CSV table of C-alpha atoms in Angstrom, one decimal:
chain,number,residue,atom,x,y,z
D,2,ILE,CA,0.0,0.0,0.0
D,3,PRO,CA,1.5,3.3,-1.0
D,4,GLU,CA,2.4,5.5,2.0
D,5,ASP,CA,-0.1,8.3,1.2
D,6,GLU,CA,-3.0,5.8,1.2
D,7,CYS,CA,-1.8,4.5,4.6
D,8,GLU,CA,-1.9,7.7,6.6
D,9,LEU,CA,-4.2,7.2,9.6
D,10,SER,CA,-5.6,9.8,11.8
D,11,LEU,CA,-7.3,8.3,14.8
D,12,ASP,CA,-8.5,9.8,18.0
D,13,ILE,CA,-7.3,8.5,21.3
D,14,THR,CA,-10.2,6.0,21.8
D,15,GLU,CA,-9.9,4.6,18.2
D,16,SER,CA,-6.2,4.2,18.7
D,17,PHE,CA,-6.6,2.5,22.1
D,18,VAL,CA,-9.3,0.1,20.8
D,19,LEU,CA,-7.1,-0.7,17.7
D,20,THR,CA,-4.2,-1.4,20.0
D,21,LEU,CA,-6.3,-3.8,22.1
D,22,ILE,CA,-7.5,-5.7,19.1
D,23,VAL,CA,-4.0,-6.0,17.7
D,24,SER,CA,-2.6,-7.2,21.0
D,25,MET,CA,-5.3,-9.8,21.5
D,26,LYS,CA,-5.7,-11.0,17.8
D,27,SER,CA,-9.5,-10.7,18.3
D,28,LEU,CA,-11.9,-9.5,20.9
D,29,GLN,CA,-15.6,-9.9,21.6
D,30,TYR,CA,-17.7,-6.8,22.1
D,31,HIS,CA,-18.4,-7.5,25.7
D,32,ASP,CA,-14.6,-7.9,26.4
D,33,LEU,CA,-13.9,-4.6,24.6
D,34,SER,CA,-16.6,-3.0,26.6
D,35,ALA,CA,-15.2,-4.3,29.9
D,36,ILE,CA,-11.7,-3.0,29.0
D,37,ALA,CA,-12.6,0.3,27.2
D,38,GLY,CA,-15.6,1.3,29.2
D,39,GLY,CA,-18.3,0.5,26.6
D,40,GLY,CA,-21.1,2.8,25.6
D,41,VAL,CA,-21.4,5.3,22.8
D,42,VAL,CA,-17.7,6.2,22.8
D,43,LEU,CA,-16.7,2.6,22.2
D,44,ASP,CA,-19.5,2.1,19.6
D,45,ARG,CA,-18.3,5.2,17.7
D,46,ALA,CA,-14.7,4.1,17.8
D,47,LEU,CA,-15.6,0.6,16.4
D,48,PHE,CA,-17.8,2.1,13.7
D,49,SER,CA,-15.0,4.5,12.6
D,50,LEU,CA,-12.4,1.7,12.6
D,51,ARG,CA,-14.7,-0.6,10.5
D,52,ARG,CA,-15.6,2.3,8.1
D,53,GLN,CA,-11.8,2.9,7.5
D,54,GLY,CA,-11.4,-0.8,6.8
D,55,LEU,CA,-9.0,-1.3,9.7
D,56,ILE,CA,-11.1,-3.9,11.6
D,57,LEU,CA,-13.6,-6.6,10.7
D,58,GLU,CA,-16.6,-7.7,12.7
D,59,ASP,CA,-18.2,-11.1,12.7
D,60,ASP,CA,-21.0,-11.9,15.1
D,61,GLY,CA,-19.6,-9.4,17.7
D,62,VAL,CA,-16.0,-10.5,17.4
D,63,TYR,CA,-13.6,-7.9,16.2
D,64,ARG,CA,-10.3,-8.5,14.5
D,65,ILE,CA,-7.7,-6.7,12.4
D,66,SER,CA,-8.3,-6.6,8.6
D,67,PRO,CA,-5.4,-8.6,7.1
D,68,ALA,CA,-5.3,-6.2,4.1
D,69,ARG,CA,-4.5,-3.3,6.5
D,70,LEU,CA,-2.1,-5.1,8.8
D,71,ASN,CA,1.0,-3.4,7.5
D,72,CYS,CA,-0.6,0.0,7.6
D,73,ILE,CA,-1.8,-0.6,11.2
D,74,GLY,CA,1.6,-1.8,12.3
D,75,ASN,CA,3.3,1.3,10.9
D,76,TYR,CA,0.8,3.5,12.6
D,77,LEU,CA,1.2,1.8,16.0
D,78,LYS,CA,5.0,2.0,15.7
D,79,LYS,CA,4.8,5.7,14.7
D,80,THR,CA,2.7,6.5,17.7
D,81,ARG,CA,4.9,4.3,19.9
D,82,ARG,CA,2.1,1.9,20.9
D,83,VAL,CA,4.1,-1.1,19.7
D,84,TRP,CA,7.8,-1.5,18.7
C-alpha cells in the first residue's frame, strides 16, 4: 500500500481500541466493553475503525483486517504503541 494511502488519523479512543484488538488478535464486544468502558464512545470508535477498513466484525467478534495489517503496524510503531 502506498504511504499516502496508509496515513491514519485516529482519536485516542480509536487508537486504544485498535491497539487492544491487535494485542489480543480478536476480541468480543463484551470484552472490549469491559476494558474500554463501553457505551457510545466505544461504539463510535468501532464504527470508525470498521468504516476505515481497519477492523472486521463477525458476530460481535472484532479482528484486524489482514489487508490493512502493514498500515496498522506502521501507525502503531509511529505512535509508539508497539515496537
